[in-house]
C-alpha positions as a printed NumPy array, in Angstrom:
array([[  92.115,   88.32 , -110.522],
       [  90.243,   86.498, -107.778],
       [  87.695,   88.174, -105.524],
       [  86.356,   86.322, -102.498],
       [  82.982,   87.506, -101.18 ],
       [  82.844,   86.414,  -97.537],
       [  79.671,   86.49 ,  -95.455],
       [  80.128,   87.169,  -91.748],
       [  79.835,   84.315,  -89.236],
       [  76.807,   83.32 ,  -87.16 ],
       [  75.243,   85.991,  -84.973],
       [  74.074,   85.813,  -81.382],
       [  70.315,   85.722,  -80.639],
       [  68.856,   86.961,  -83.924],
       [  66.223,   84.33 ,  -84.648],
       [  62.946,   85.978,  -85.664],
       [  64.496,   89.469,  -85.508],
       [  64.621,   91.935,  -88.384],
       [  68.18 ,   93.18 ,  -88.582],
       [  70.417,   94.665,  -91.218],
       [  72.303,   97.88 ,  -90.517],
       [  72.27 ,   97.284,  -86.747],
       [  75.535,   96.305,  -85.105],
       [  75.164,   92.844,  -83.565],
       [  77.376,   90.432,  -81.67 ],
       [  78.77 ,   87.271,  -83.201],
       [  78.048,   83.87 ,  -81.645],
       [  80.509,   82.12 ,  -79.336],
       [  81.446,   79.873,  -82.281],
       [  83.166,   82.822,  -84.009],
       [  86.793,   81.613,  -83.831],
       [  85.997,   78.131,  -85.085],
       [  83.809,   79.501,  -87.885],
       [  86.406,   82.113,  -88.891],
       [  89.077,   79.435,  -89.131],
       [  86.876,   77.313,  -91.421],
       [  85.885,   80.349,  -93.494],
       [  89.429,   81.429,  -94.259],
       [  90.581,   77.852,  -94.892],
       [  88.569,   78.154,  -98.145],
       [  90.797,   80.944,  -99.452],
       [  94.221,   80.029, -100.864],
       [  96.806,   81.205,  -98.304],
       [  99.717,   81.695, -100.688],
       [  98.484,   85.006, -102.105],
       [  98.556,   88.546, -100.752],
       [  95.023,   89.942, -100.724],
       [  93.733,   93.417, -100.248],
       [  90.816,   93.233,  -97.818],
       [  87.644,   95.314,  -97.564],
       [  84.965,   95.007,  -94.881],
       [  81.616,   96.395,  -93.888],
       [  82.147,   98.702,  -90.885],
       [  79.688,   96.669,  -88.778],
       [  81.487,   94.741,  -86.023],
       [  80.413,   91.302,  -87.26 ],
       [  82.415,   91.971,  -90.456],
       [  85.229,   93.952,  -88.834],
       [  85.809,   91.047,  -86.413],
       [  86.036,   88.576,  -89.278],
       [  88.299,   90.796,  -91.397],
       [  90.518,   91.337,  -88.321],
       [  90.743,   87.584,  -87.83 ],
       [  92.32 ,   87.39 ,  -91.287],
       [  94.435,   90.568,  -91.271],
       [  94.899,   93.847,  -89.422],
       [  95.37 ,   95.56 ,  -92.767],
       [  91.897,   96.118,  -94.239],
       [  89.695,   98.955,  -95.405],
       [  86.22 ,   99.603,  -94.009],
       [  83.662,  100.725,  -96.573],
       [  80.153,  101.954,  -95.688],
       [  78.786,  100.639,  -98.993],
       [  79.332,   97.068,  -97.786],
       [  76.74 ,   97.387,  -94.984],
       [  73.666,   95.187,  -94.898],
       [  70.255,   96.474,  -96.014],
       [  68.98 ,   99.256,  -93.78 ],
       [  65.597,   98.126,  -92.485],
       [  64.937,  101.571,  -90.995],
       [  62.241,  101.591,  -88.31 ],
       [  62.008,   97.793,  -88.499],
       [  65.571,   97.291,  -87.221],
       [  65.748,   94.939,  -84.222],
       [  62.   ,   94.366,  -84.086],
       [  60.495,   90.895,  -84.277],
       [  59.232,   90.131,  -87.768],
       [  55.985,   89.002,  -86.144],
       [  55.539,   92.448,  -84.533],
       [  55.775,   94.419,  -87.786],
       [  52.635,   96.083,  -89.099],
       [  51.175,   93.494,  -91.523],
       [  50.081,   95.927,  -94.268],
       [  53.479,   97.62 ,  -94.369],
       [  55.288,   94.262,  -94.341],
       [  53.043,   92.883,  -97.104],
       [  53.651,   95.94 ,  -99.268],
       [  57.418,   95.523,  -98.848],
       [  57.354,   91.749,  -99.4  ],
       [  55.452,   92.156, -102.682],
       [  58.178,   94.407, -104.106],
       [  61.234,   94.438, -101.809],
       [  63.387,   95.215, -104.844],
       [  61.871,   98.691, -105.322],
       [  59.941,   99.311, -102.105],
       [  62.073,  100.74 ,  -99.286],
       [  61.45 ,   99.653,  -95.716],
       [  59.915,  102.437,  -93.594],
       [  62.761,  104.915,  -92.982],
       [  65.123,  102.421,  -94.64 ],
       [  66.167,  101.384,  -98.114],
       [  65.08 ,   99.087, -100.922],
       [  67.057,   96.164, -102.303],
       [  67.619,   98.217, -105.465],
       [  69.255,  100.969, -103.394],
       [  71.45 ,   98.327, -101.743],
       [  72.446,   96.95 , -105.146],
       [  73.234,  100.428, -106.463],
       [  75.718,  101.064, -103.66 ],
       [  77.268,   97.617, -104.132],
       [  77.693,   98.164, -107.867],
       [  79.215,  101.566, -107.061],
       [  81.668,   99.818, -104.706],
       [  82.416,   97.131, -107.297],
       [  83.116,   99.65 , -110.013],
       [  85.249,  101.88 , -107.769],
       [  87.31 ,   99.163, -106.15 ],
       [  87.271,   96.047, -108.301],
       [  86.868,   96.893, -111.971],
       [  90.207,   97.846, -113.481],
       [  92.091,   96.436, -110.514],
       [  94.435,   93.511, -110.669],
       [  95.058,   92.594, -107.036],
       [  93.306,   89.6  , -105.535],
       [  90.712,   90.775, -103.031],
       [  88.683,   89.602, -100.046],
       [  85.405,   91.411,  -99.319],
       [  83.823,   90.699,  -95.92 ],
       [  80.169,   91.683,  -95.942],
       [  76.614,   90.446,  -95.396],
       [  74.109,   88.227,  -97.169],
       [  72.173,   91.077,  -98.79 ],
       [  75.125,   92.93 , -100.335],
       [  76.726,   89.699, -101.551],
       [  73.457,   88.589, -103.155],
       [  73.052,   92.049, -104.711],
       [  76.462,   91.991, -106.381],
       [  76.06 ,   88.371, -107.482],
       [  72.705,   89.241, -109.076],
       [  74.431,   92.076, -110.907],
       [  77.383,   89.965, -112.076],
       [  75.321,   86.919, -113.053],
       [  72.419,   88.957, -114.486],
       [  69.935,   87.317, -112.113],
       [  66.706,   89.278, -111.597],
       [  66.927,   90.858, -108.155],
       [  63.537,   89.428, -107.184],
       [  65.303,   86.031, -107.261],
       [  68.219,   87.081, -105.045],
       [  67.119,   84.941, -102.135],
       [  67.365,   81.828, -104.299],
       [  71.118,   82.282, -103.799],
       [  71.857,   80.392, -100.591],
       [  74.716,   81.927,  -98.583],
       [  75.79 ,   80.312,  -95.319],
       [  77.175,   82.324,  -92.433],
       [  80.909,   82.219,  -93.034],
       [  80.268,   81.201,  -96.638],
       [  82.63 ,   82.208,  -99.423],
       [  81.772,   83.039, -103.034],
       [  84.687,   83.151, -105.463],
       [  84.624,   85.501, -108.448],
       [  87.345,   85.068, -111.032],
       [  87.921,   87.693, -113.708],
       [  90.317,   86.814, -116.519],
       [  90.557,   88.768, -119.749],
       [  86.988,   90.092, -119.527],
       [  85.629,   86.631, -118.609],
       [  83.786,   86.155, -115.35 ],
       [  83.4  ,   82.914, -113.401],
       [  81.59 ,   82.609, -110.051],
       [  81.584,   79.657, -107.661],
       [  80.384,   79.078, -104.119],
       [  82.681,   77.295, -101.671],
       [  80.595,   75.252,  -99.235],
       [  81.518,   74.799,  -95.61 ]])
C-alpha cells in the first residue's frame, strides 16, 4: 500500500504571521503548483483521498478529485490566541515558554505539538492501518511532520528538521509490516 502525504501549496501574504487552524487563501501560483504536486504521484492507480477541511487543502484535493473525505484531524496546529498575529507582536515570555517546549506546551487557547500528533496518530490508526487501498492525504506541514515523527520514531522536538516544501509529497510504503518513507522533491 502506498500513502502520499501532500502538503498544501503556497499561501497568500503569510510571511511573519502565526497561522495554523485559520483558513487562508492560496497564492496565485496555485494551479501551476498543484499540477507539479500531483505529477509526483503515479497516475495509473485509483486512490482514496483525505483532506484537512481548511480551504488550502480542500482546494488542492479538489484539483486532484471531487471524490475525497474531509477530516478535522488533518488540520494544522491550533495556535489559539496567536492565530493571525505577527510573530514579532507575540508576548515574549509566553512565546519563549512555548518555544522551549512546543512539544508539550500548548499555545495560549490552542494546542501543543503532542496534541497534534495524538490526533494524527488517531487518524492514521483509524484510516490507514489495516487498509489496503492506496491513499492520498492532503494536509499541512505540522500534521505531516507529526505523523512522520511517529512512523520514523523521530523525537518530536526534532520535527522541524524535516523539511517539507509547499506542494511537497512524502511517500509512505507499507508492505508486509515493513515501512519505507521517501520525500519527492519539486
